Amino acid sequence: MKVSHAWLQTYFDKPLPEASELAELLTFHAFEIEGVEEAGEDSVIDVDVLSNRSSDCLCHRGIAKELAVLLSRTNEFNTNDPFATLAESVAEGSVAIRIDAPTLVNRFSVARVQGVKVGPSPAWLKTRLEAIGQRSINNIVDATNYVMFSLGQPLHAFDANKLLGDTKTLAVRVASVGEKITTLTNDVYELDPTTLLIVDGTDNTPLAIAGVKGGKHAEVDAHTTDIILEAANFNFVSVRKTSRALKLQTDASVRFQNQPVPELTVYALQDVVALITDIAGGTHVGGTDWYPAPRTHNSVSVTRADILKTLGTEFSHERVSDIFTRFGWHYVVSDDVFTVTPPFERTDIVYTEDLIEEIGRVDGYMHLPSATLAPDQTTVTFNSKHEASERIRRALVVQGFSEVLTYQLRDKGELMLANALAADKSNFRATLLLGMREALDKNAYYAPLLGIEQVKLFEIGTVWRDGKEQLMLSVGIHLTKKVKGKNATTMITEALEACNEILPNRSPYIPHEGIVEIPLFSSSENDPVIHAYTPVETAPPVQYTPFSAYPFVLRDIACWTDQDGVITKEDIERVITEHGGSLLVRVDLFDEFSKENRTSYAYHLVFQANDRTLTDTEVGTIMEDITSALSTRGCDIR
Amino acid sequence: MAEQRGHIHPISGAIAEFVAIFSDLGFSLADGPLVESEWYNFDALNVPRDHPARDAQDTFFVQGMDEMVLRTHTSPVQVRYMEASLKEGVAPPYRIIAPGPVFRNEATDATHEATFYQLEGLAIDEKGKVTLAHLKGTLEHFFSIFYGREITTRFRPGYFPFVEPGVEVDMFFKSARGERWMEMMGAGMVHPNVLKAVGIDPEKYGGFAFGVGIERLLMVRHGIDDIRHFHTGDLRFVNQF
């Protein structure tokens, strides 16, 4: 949410610190800051208000109040706080209200102002709104937006002359099936009974999608002189469902979804009426307030012992009192128990822990020490499945198998998702075999780049099969180069023989086309009781290198050394590497044989760029370079 | 070419490291199902129906199975473990870690995956024995061993329905690529409603919980550029570890 520094300043008499300093304070004591930008003479802070504070802090007053606490300028703030005074309500009348859906409305407050002159807003108001990315429409609409972004209470203005009847009536009801509304931006929505509407109580015409967006029918335009201002509190679930169903999210709907308190409506009306009569003229002639069930406010208690036991630091009586004073909260102390009555807008303060959080964060978590958990308080139970899985991993790794983790969500499976991301990820896998096949094929392609002749993989992962989750082991081999007398399936069988002790019940599971899948820890086995884990070898830190997404090119080269031993294998390799340059990513010796005192060495060369696909021409040029360099040194290229 | 040793997936390797580090601190390794009930995944964790916090974690729902989801975090294992312990007549102290896959219905890019791995941690004891200060100390100990260097952390205010106070944890990380504060995880003191849900008296007991992305921990340690590499089964990735 974008917050203007100049706007925040209106809540204080003396200058506020610069935006960057305010951002820092909020970051460490309240909310994350997305960024701070200059907007002309003003600065705009983008605040990421936490969801549990979105009922009171999606507005400038909320943020200003936070800053008042953090800067210890509460008294100054209080003299400017719009919640400080509530004027006597004007005589009832002028607008009638009828709530036909009382379960979806918590409060419905209206005020009528007659004799306004609709026109452009004063410069200061335009600047304020534009600073936070809002368009100026006209003085009436802008005033309602200004108060919404100030207090967090959405407001709407209706042209009273567009309502029928001698007594202007606003009614709230659910839409009927297929009922339509055209909004202020000329979009048409077809509705159903899950949508709450504000309608003309006389002829039932929809005037607004309650809590979301106003309709065109009673739009305030250049000719409007008589307005009805509405500030309400709607059921937050209903607003959210409507917003989702219509794919229509507005500043109003976002606020209603976060449950602003019903007390806000009359403060918002008070402010917007004052602002409108100031900038557009007119007289406040009356209003109505439907509020059948005012909330009760509970007090919350905390002791210093509670704080110590939760945060782990000692807070003196003064330190706690000081924080409550900075909040400006009413509290009493009795027998070391602080009982606080939170202000009406702080619906997030319900439990003792909520008070502890307020104390901790305002004081600052930078004061939190690091404590060590006491040793020997628990007996560690060793997880035999984990240990068994680790033994399987080690046994397979020793035999050259590498571990993969493939996607659990696939196109096929026995458990389907109701709201999958995509058709190819719509099921929880029923087997590891498909993922293993894909991994083998993909890695076979990269075998020259990896410098391997066989792709040997395994995976330990969960599948959903026969109505339940099961842990499976899959093992797969893909031979990129033929091996005499063996195929992938026989090689897997051999490898598993070597793991016999760790996979004792695998006989029913026969490798097929180079892959096998074996269930692990099925209920028929007894989990062995273990008393320790095999220690983990500490490996040296790995230096990871991002690999290229571009295709590689393969070339082979073979050459003889000389008889006199002047040219060695190392010389050959050095020449190849030097002349290959950075595009030569791999050199693998794949053949050597000797004849008459000379040895022939044959290499696979792999070329690849990080930023492009290499052409045959490019690679050809490098190969010529290598070849001529080797010839120069007296190597006999085969 | 000579027979080469294979490679363990870096996530498995990391989990083995977590187990070693936390076993030394008295934490046991716990686990739970990936296909989880809404009660364990949300309700017991103080995330009520229709609360905006429930939207923030976009969830995969199971077709044809009432109220079943793919777990969106490893936190349900906390609930299961505490419940099961009480059933067996075992009261706190509890200390567990629970690593494993979690699922989010969100678009993937270089830093986001629909499937990723989390490490959950939970420590519950008589009130006062496990505090926010102990969370700080425990995480600093863990980071320092995992990253092989002295690590300092800082807490900022955060919000998660299952903890109160809730914090965001940053660590200060120095490497060849520079040094800066990095946001690593969310954590906090277990909310009294979570303890109540499993039948533990929150007046008597309390403690901390944390949840951290395992890929994130590894991406920071090794300078890995794209989270999607962890699950593509690509040896160009795995064989570097």
PDB file of N, CA and C in Angstrom, chain A residues 356-432:
ATOM      1  N   ILE A 356       1.984  -9.269  24.157  1.00  0.00           N
ATOM      2  CA  ILE A 356       3.418  -9.548  24.245  1.00  0.00           C
ATOM      3  C   ILE A 356       4.101  -9.184  22.933  1.00  0.00           C
ATOM      4  N   GLU A 357       3.436  -9.468  21.823  1.00  0.00           N
ATOM      5  CA  GLU A 357       4.022  -9.108  20.527  1.00  0.00           C
ATOM      6  C   GLU A 357       4.135  -7.595  20.393  1.00  0.00           C
ATOM      7  N   GLU A 358       3.100  -6.858  20.823  1.00  0.00           N
ATOM      8  CA  GLU A 358       3.161  -5.399  20.739  1.00  0.00           C
ATOM      9  C   GLU A 358       4.346  -4.872  21.535  1.00  0.00           C
ATOM     10  N   ILE A 359       4.519  -5.450  22.737  1.00  0.00           N
ATOM     11  CA  ILE A 359       5.626  -5.003  23.578  1.00  0.00           C
ATOM     12  C   ILE A 359       6.959  -5.357  22.929  1.00  0.00           C
ATOM     13  N   GLY A 360       7.074  -6.579  22.462  1.00  0.00           N
ATOM     14  CA  GLY A 360       8.328  -7.031  21.862  1.00  0.00           C
ATOM     15  C   GLY A 360       8.714  -6.219  20.642  1.00  0.00           C
ATOM     16  N   ARG A 361       7.751  -5.979  19.757  1.00  0.00           N
ATOM     17  CA  ARG A 361       8.118  -5.318  18.502  1.00  0.00           C
ATOM     18  C   ARG A 361       8.337  -3.821  18.684  1.00  0.00           C
ATOM     19  N   VAL A 362       7.565  -3.192  19.570  1.00  0.00           N
ATOM     20  CA  VAL A 362       7.763  -1.753  19.778  1.00  0.00           C
ATOM     21  C   VAL A 362       9.089  -1.514  20.489  1.00  0.00           C
ATOM     22  N   ASP A 363       9.362  -2.324  21.484  1.00  0.00           N
ATOM     23  CA  ASP A 363      10.658  -2.212  22.149  1.00  0.00           C
ATOM     24  C   ASP A 363      11.767  -2.497  21.142  1.00  0.00           C
ATOM     25  N   GLY A 364      11.518  -3.483  20.319  1.00  0.00           N
ATOM     26  CA  GLY A 364      12.450  -3.808  19.233  1.00  0.00           C
ATOM     27  C   GLY A 364      13.103  -5.158  19.443  1.00  0.00           C
ATOM     28  N   TYR A 365      12.974  -6.013  18.424  1.00  0.00           N
ATOM     29  CA  TYR A 365      13.590  -7.333  18.531  1.00  0.00           C
ATOM     30  C   TYR A 365      15.110  -7.272  18.455  1.00  0.00           C
ATOM     31  N   MET A 366      15.650  -6.114  18.104  1.00  0.00           N
ATOM     32  CA  MET A 366      17.098  -5.990  18.115  1.00  0.00           C
ATOM     33  C   MET A 366      17.648  -6.110  19.527  1.00  0.00           C
ATOM     34  N   HIS A 367      16.763  -5.961  20.514  1.00  0.00           N
ATOM     35  CA  HIS A 367      17.210  -6.106  21.906  1.00  0.00           C
ATOM     36  C   HIS A 367      17.109  -7.539  22.391  1.00  0.00           C
ATOM     37  N   LEU A 368      16.621  -8.421  21.535  1.00  0.00           N
ATOM     38  CA  LEU A 368      16.448  -9.810  21.953  1.00  0.00           C
ATOM     39  C   LEU A 368      17.798 -10.521  22.014  1.00  0.00           C
ATOM     40  N   PRO A 369      18.119 -11.152  23.111  1.00  0.00           N
ATOM     41  CA  PRO A 369      19.376 -11.898  23.169  1.00  0.00           C
ATOM     42  C   PRO A 369      19.224 -13.272  22.513  1.00  0.00           C
ATOM     43  N   SER A 370      20.353 -13.964  22.346  1.00  0.00           N
ATOM     44  CA  SER A 370      20.324 -15.348  21.862  1.00  0.00           C
ATOM     45  C   SER A 370      20.508 -16.265  23.048  1.00  0.00           C
ATOM     46  N   ALA A 371      19.595 -17.205  23.206  1.00  0.00           N
ATOM     47  CA  ALA A 371      19.720 -18.145  24.325  1.00  0.00           C
ATOM     48  C   ALA A 371      19.879 -19.562  23.767  1.00  0.00           C
ATOM     49  N   THR A 372      20.552 -20.396  24.522  1.00  0.00           N
ATOM     50  CA  THR A 372      20.758 -21.785  24.091  1.00  0.00           C
ATOM     51  C   THR A 372      19.753 -22.681  24.785  1.00  0.00           C
ATOM     52  N   LEU A 373      19.125 -23.553  24.018  1.00  0.00           N
ATOM     53  CA  LEU A 373      18.200 -24.511  24.607  1.00  0.00           C
ATOM     54  C   LEU A 373      18.946 -25.404  25.598  1.00  0.00           C
ATOM     55  N   ALA A 374      18.300 -25.686  26.709  1.00  0.00           N
ATOM     56  CA  ALA A 374      18.943 -26.549  27.694  1.00  0.00           C
ATOM     57  C   ALA A 374      19.166 -27.933  27.097  1.00  0.00           C
ATOM     58  N   PRO A 375      20.342 -28.510  27.359  1.00  0.00           N
ATOM     59  CA  PRO A 375      20.616 -29.841  26.812  1.00  0.00           C
ATOM     60  C   PRO A 375      19.912 -30.921  27.632  1.00  0.00           C
ATOM     61  N   ASP A 376      19.878 -32.106  27.059  1.00  0.00           N
ATOM     62  CA  ASP A 376      19.400 -33.280  27.786  1.00  0.00           C
ATOM     63  C   ASP A 376      17.990 -33.146  28.346  1.00  0.00           C
ATOM     64  N   GLN A 377      17.154 -32.417  27.652  1.00  0.00           N
ATOM     65  CA  GLN A 377      15.761 -32.312  28.102  1.00  0.00           C
ATOM     66  C   GLN A 377      14.885 -33.355  27.444  1.00  0.00           C
ATOM     67  N   THR A 378      15.327 -33.814  26.285  1.00  0.00           N
ATOM     68  CA  THR A 378      14.523 -34.784  25.534  1.00  0.00           C
ATOM     69  C   THR A 378      15.381 -35.991  25.187  1.00  0.00           C
ATOM     70  N   THR A 379      14.714 -37.094  24.927  1.00  0.00           N
ATOM     71  CA  THR A 379      15.419 -38.277  24.429  1.00  0.00           C
ATOM     72  C   THR A 379      15.137 -38.338  22.941  1.00  0.00           C
ATOM     73  N   VAL A 380      16.197 -38.332  22.146  1.00  0.00           N
ATOM     74  CA  VAL A 380      15.997 -38.356  20.702  1.00  0.00           C
ATOM     75  C   VAL A 380      15.565 -39.757  20.276  1.00  0.00           C
ATOM     76  N   THR A 381      14.428 -39.817  19.578  1.00  0.00           N
ATOM     77  CA  THR A 381      14.047 -41.115  19.011  1.00  0.00           C
ATOM     78  C   THR A 381      14.603 -41.149  17.594  1.00  0.00           C
ATOM     79  N   PHE A 382      15.280 -42.212  17.289  1.00  0.00           N
ATOM     80  CA  PHE A 382      15.900 -42.307  15.975  1.00  0.00           C
ATOM     81  C   PHE A 382      14.908 -42.847  14.967  1.00  0.00           C
ATOM     82  N   ASN A 383      14.859 -42.199  13.843  1.00  0.00           N
ATOM     83  CA  ASN A 383      13.890 -42.499  12.796  1.00  0.00           C
ATOM     84  C   ASN A 383      14.469 -43.585  11.892  1.00  0.00           C
ATOM     85  N   SER A 384      13.945 -44.778  12.043  1.00  0.00           N
ATOM     86  CA  SER A 384      14.548 -45.908  11.326  1.00  0.00           C
ATOM     87  C   SER A 384      14.333 -45.811   9.817  1.00  0.00           C
ATOM     88  N   LYS A 385      13.218 -45.214   9.402  1.00  0.00           N
ATOM     89  CA  LYS A 385      12.982 -45.063   7.955  1.00  0.00           C
ATOM     90  C   LYS A 385      14.037 -44.135   7.349  1.00  0.00           C
ATOM     91  N   HIS A 386      14.355 -43.080   8.080  1.00  0.00           N
ATOM     92  CA  HIS A 386      15.366 -42.154   7.586  1.00  0.00           C
ATOM     93  C   HIS A 386      16.710 -42.865   7.466  1.00  0.00           C
ATOM     94  N   GLU A 387      17.078 -43.595   8.494  1.00  0.00           N
ATOM     95  CA  GLU A 387      18.370 -44.285   8.476  1.00  0.00           C
ATOM     96  C   GLU A 387      18.402 -45.323   7.357  1.00  0.00           C
ATOM     97  N   ALA A 388      17.306 -46.047   7.192  1.00  0.00           N
ATOM     98  CA  ALA A 388      17.277 -47.064   6.141  1.00  0.00           C
ATOM     99  C   ALA A 388      17.385 -46.407   4.762  1.00  0.00           C
ATOM    100  N   SER A 389      16.694 -45.306   4.569  1.00  0.00           N
ATOM    101  CA  SER A 389      16.776 -44.592   3.293  1.00  0.00           C
ATOM    102  C   SER A 389      18.195 -44.115   3.036  1.00  0.00           C
ATOM    103  N   GLU A 390      18.839 -43.610   4.081  1.00  0.00           N
ATOM    104  CA  GLU A 390      20.219 -43.139   3.927  1.00  0.00           C
ATOM    105  C   GLU A 390      21.145 -44.284   3.545  1.00  0.00           C
ATOM    106  N   ARG A 391      20.925 -45.462   4.122  1.00  0.00           N
ATOM    107  CA  ARG A 391      21.771 -46.609   3.776  1.00  0.00           C
ATOM    108  C   ARG A 391      21.571 -47.008   2.321  1.00  0.00           C
ATOM    109  N   ILE A 392      20.332 -46.938   1.853  1.00  0.00           N
ATOM    110  CA  ILE A 392      20.062 -47.240   0.452  1.00  0.00           C
ATOM    111  C   ILE A 392      20.788 -46.240  -0.440  1.00  0.00           C
ATOM    112  N   ARG A 393      20.685 -44.967  -0.073  1.00  0.00           N
ATOM    113  CA  ARG A 393      21.370 -43.936  -0.870  1.00  0.00           C
ATOM    114  C   ARG A 393      22.859 -44.227  -0.968  1.00  0.00           C
ATOM    115  N   ARG A 394      23.485 -44.479   0.172  1.00  0.00           N
ATOM    116  CA  ARG A 394      24.936 -44.692   0.168  1.00  0.00           C
ATOM    117  C   ARG A 394      25.308 -45.910  -0.645  1.00  0.00           C
ATOM    118  N   ALA A 395      24.525 -46.993  -0.499  1.00  0.00           N
ATOM    119  CA  ALA A 395      24.850 -48.231  -1.216  1.00  0.00           C
ATOM    120  C   ALA A 395      24.755 -48.030  -2.723  1.00  0.00           C
ATOM    121  N   LEU A 396      23.788 -47.258  -3.160  1.00  0.00           N
ATOM    122  CA  LEU A 396      23.628 -47.044  -4.600  1.00  0.00           C
ATOM    123  C   LEU A 396      24.666 -46.061  -5.134  1.00  0.00           C
ATOM    124  N   VAL A 397      24.974 -45.053  -4.341  1.00  0.00           N
ATOM    125  CA  VAL A 397      25.957 -44.054  -4.776  1.00  0.00           C
ATOM    126  C   VAL A 397      27.327 -44.699  -4.988  1.00  0.00           C
ATOM    127  N   VAL A 398      27.679 -45.598  -4.114  1.00  0.00           N
ATOM    128  CA  VAL A 398      28.960 -46.308  -4.239  1.00  0.00           C
ATOM    129  C   VAL A 398      29.036 -47.051  -5.572  1.00  0.00           C
ATOM    130  N   GLN A 399      27.905 -47.480  -6.060  1.00  0.00           N
ATOM    131  CA  GLN A 399      27.880 -48.211  -7.335  1.00  0.00           C
ATOM    132  C   GLN A 399      27.646 -47.287  -8.526  1.00  0.00           C
ATOM    133  N   GLY A 400      27.768 -46.008  -8.313  1.00  0.00           N
ATOM    134  CA  GLY A 400      27.705 -45.081  -9.439  1.00  0.00           C
ATOM    135  C   GLY A 400      26.325 -44.524  -9.745  1.00  0.00           C
ATOM    136  N   PHE A 401      25.323 -44.783  -8.897  1.00  0.00           N
ATOM    137  CA  PHE A 401      23.988 -44.230  -9.149  1.00  0.00           C
ATOM    138  C   PHE A 401      23.881 -42.852  -8.515  1.00  0.00           C
ATOM    139  N   SER A 402      23.226 -41.928  -9.230  1.00  0.00           N
ATOM    140  CA  SER A 402      22.984 -40.595  -8.678  1.00  0.00           C
ATOM    141  C   SER A 402      21.504 -40.421  -8.363  1.00  0.00           C
ATOM    142  N   GLU A 403      21.229 -39.639  -7.348  1.00  0.00           N
ATOM    143  CA  GLU A 403      19.858 -39.487  -6.866  1.00  0.00           C
ATOM    144  C   GLU A 403      19.151 -38.326  -7.558  1.00  0.00           C
ATOM    145  N   VAL A 404      17.951 -38.579  -8.006  1.00  0.00           N
ATOM    146  CA  VAL A 404      17.130 -37.496  -8.551  1.00  0.00           C
ATOM    147  C   VAL A 404      15.862 -37.365  -7.709  1.00  0.00           C
ATOM    148  N   LEU A 405      15.268 -36.181  -7.784  1.00  0.00           N
ATOM    149  CA  LEU A 405      13.944 -35.957  -7.204  1.00  0.00           C
ATOM    150  C   LEU A 405      13.087 -35.418  -8.331  1.00  0.00           C
ATOM    151  N   THR A 406      12.083 -36.181  -8.729  1.00  0.00           N
ATOM    152  CA  THR A 406      11.262 -35.733  -9.846  1.00  0.00           C
ATOM    153  C   THR A 406       9.920 -35.218  -9.318  1.00  0.00           C
ATOM    154  N   TYR A 407       9.150 -34.603 -10.203  1.00  0.00           N
ATOM    155  CA  TYR A 407       7.914 -33.957  -9.773  1.00  0.00           C
ATOM    156  C   TYR A 407       6.856 -34.966  -9.310  1.00  0.00           C
ATOM    157  N   GLN A 408       6.241 -34.651  -8.173  1.00  0.00           N
ATOM    158  CA  GLN A 408       5.160 -35.495  -7.673  1.00  0.00           C
ATOM    159  C   GLN A 408       3.898 -35.308  -8.509  1.00  0.00           C
ATOM    160  N   LEU A 409       3.713 -34.105  -9.074  1.00  0.00           N
ATOM    161  CA  LEU A 409       2.488 -33.813  -9.816  1.00  0.00           C
ATOM    162  C   LEU A 409       2.722 -34.059 -11.298  1.00  0.00           C
ATOM    163  N   ARG A 410       1.884 -34.903 -11.880  1.00  0.00           N
ATOM    164  CA  ARG A 410       2.058 -35.331 -13.256  1.00  0.00           C
ATOM    165  C   ARG A 410       0.722 -35.376 -13.963  1.00  0.00           C
ATOM    166  N   ASP A 411       0.766 -35.750 -15.235  1.00  0.00           N
ATOM    167  CA  ASP A 411      -0.469 -35.865 -16.008  1.00  0.00           C
ATOM    168  C   ASP A 411      -1.280 -37.092 -15.587  1.00  0.00           C
ATOM    169  N   LYS A 412      -0.626 -38.119 -15.094  1.00  0.00           N
ATOM    170  CA  LYS A 412      -1.341 -39.352 -14.750  1.00  0.00           C
ATOM    171  C   LYS A 412      -1.190 -39.679 -13.273  1.00  0.00           C
ATOM    172  N   GLY A 413      -2.222 -40.299 -12.708  1.00  0.00           N
ATOM    173  CA  GLY A 413      -2.119 -40.742 -11.321  1.00  0.00           C
ATOM    174  C   GLY A 413      -3.462 -41.204 -10.811  1.00  0.00           C
ATOM    175  N   GLU A 414      -3.484 -41.650  -9.570  1.00  0.00           N
ATOM    176  CA  GLU A 414      -4.731 -42.145  -8.980  1.00  0.00           C
ATOM    177  C   GLU A 414      -5.381 -41.103  -8.086  1.00  0.00           C
ATOM    178  N   LEU A 415      -4.706 -39.983  -7.873  1.00  0.00           N
ATOM    179  CA  LEU A 415      -5.272 -38.932  -7.047  1.00  0.00           C
ATOM    180  C   LEU A 415      -5.268 -37.657  -7.872  1.00  0.00           C
ATOM    181  N   MET A 416      -6.469 -37.172  -8.161  1.00  0.00           N
ATOM    182  CA  MET A 416      -6.555 -36.004  -9.027  1.00  0.00           C
ATOM    183  C   MET A 416      -6.771 -34.735  -8.206  1.00  0.00           C
ATOM    184  N   LEU A 417      -6.212 -33.640  -8.719  1.00  0.00           N
ATOM    185  CA  LEU A 417      -6.394 -32.360  -8.046  1.00  0.00           C
ATOM    186  C   LEU A 417      -7.643 -31.663  -8.587  1.00  0.00           C
ATOM    187  N   ALA A 418      -8.366 -31.006  -7.695  1.00  0.00           N
ATOM    188  CA  ALA A 418      -9.559 -30.276  -8.122  1.00  0.00           C
ATOM    189  C   ALA A 418      -9.194 -28.971  -8.816  1.00  0.00           C
ATOM    190  N   ASN A 419      -8.014 -28.417  -8.467  1.00  0.00           N
ATOM    191  CA  ASN A 419      -7.622 -27.122  -9.024  1.00  0.00           C
ATOM    192  C   ASN A 419      -6.161 -27.137  -9.452  1.00  0.00           C
ATOM    193  N   ALA A 420      -5.851 -28.041 -10.391  1.00  0.00           N
ATOM    194  CA  ALA A 420      -4.458 -28.175 -10.840  1.00  0.00           C
ATOM    195  C   ALA A 420      -3.994 -26.925 -11.570  1.00  0.00           C
ATOM    196  N   LEU A 421      -2.690 -26.720 -11.573  1.00  0.00           N
ATOM    197  CA  LEU A 421      -2.079 -25.610 -12.301  1.00  0.00           C
ATOM    198  C   LEU A 421      -2.210 -25.825 -13.802  1.00  0.00           C
ATOM    199  N   ALA A 422      -2.035 -27.066 -14.230  1.00  0.00           N
ATOM    200  CA  ALA A 422      -2.044 -27.381 -15.660  1.00  0.00           C
ATOM    201  C   ALA A 422      -2.369 -28.854 -15.825  1.00  0.00           C
ATOM    202  N   ALA A 423      -2.809 -29.217 -17.038  1.00  0.00           N
ATOM    203  CA  ALA A 423      -3.210 -30.604 -17.280  1.00  0.00           C
ATOM    204  C   ALA A 423      -2.072 -31.579 -17.044  1.00  0.00           C
ATOM    205  N   ASP A 424      -0.848 -31.152 -17.319  1.00  0.00           N
ATOM    206  CA  ASP A 424       0.258 -32.092 -17.149  1.00  0.00           C
ATOM    207  C   ASP A 424       0.721 -32.185 -15.696  1.00  0.00           C
ATOM    208  N   LYS A 425       0.035 -31.455 -14.803  1.00  0.00           N
ATOM    209  CA  LYS A 425       0.357 -31.536 -13.373  1.00  0.00           C
ATOM    210  C   LYS A 425      -0.933 -31.700 -12.567  1.00  0.00           C
ATOM    211  N   SER A 426      -1.858 -32.493 -13.110  1.00  0.00           N
ATOM    212  CA  SER A 426      -3.191 -32.565 -12.512  1.00  0.00           C
ATOM    213  C   SER A 426      -3.371 -33.726 -11.551  1.00  0.00           C
ATOM    214  N   ASN A 427      -2.371 -34.607 -11.471  1.00  0.00           N
ATOM    215  CA  ASN A 427      -2.480 -35.783 -10.610  1.00  0.00           C
ATOM    216  C   ASN A 427      -1.254 -35.942  -9.735  1.00  0.00           C
ATOM    217  N   PHE A 428      -1.459 -36.566  -8.586  1.00  0.00           N
ATOM    218  CA  PHE A 428      -0.319 -36.981  -7.771  1.00  0.00           C
ATOM    219  C   PHE A 428       0.138 -38.312  -8.329  1.00  0.00           C
ATOM    220  N   ARG A 429       1.415 -38.454  -8.599  1.00  0.00           N
ATOM    221  CA  ARG A 429       1.909 -39.647  -9.291  1.00  0.00           C
ATOM    222  C   ARG A 429       1.567 -40.934  -8.549  1.00  0.00           C
ATOM    223  N   ALA A 430       1.303 -41.985  -9.358  1.00  0.00           N
ATOM    224  CA  ALA A 430       1.028 -43.298  -8.788  1.00  0.00           C
ATOM    225  C   ALA A 430       2.269 -44.176  -8.850  1.00  0.00           C
ATOM    226  N   THR A 431       3.295 -43.677  -9.541  1.00  0.00           N
ATOM    227  CA  THR A 431       4.510 -44.464  -9.707  1.00  0.00           C
ATOM    228  C   THR A 431       5.675 -43.524  -9.943  1.00  0.00           C
ATOM    229  N   LEU A 432       6.878 -44.019  -9.620  1.00  0.00           N
ATOM    230  CA  LEU A 432       8.083 -43.240  -9.907  1.00  0.00           C
ATOM    231  C   LEU A 432       8.624 -43.563 -11.298  1.00  0.00           C
TER     232      LEU A 432
END
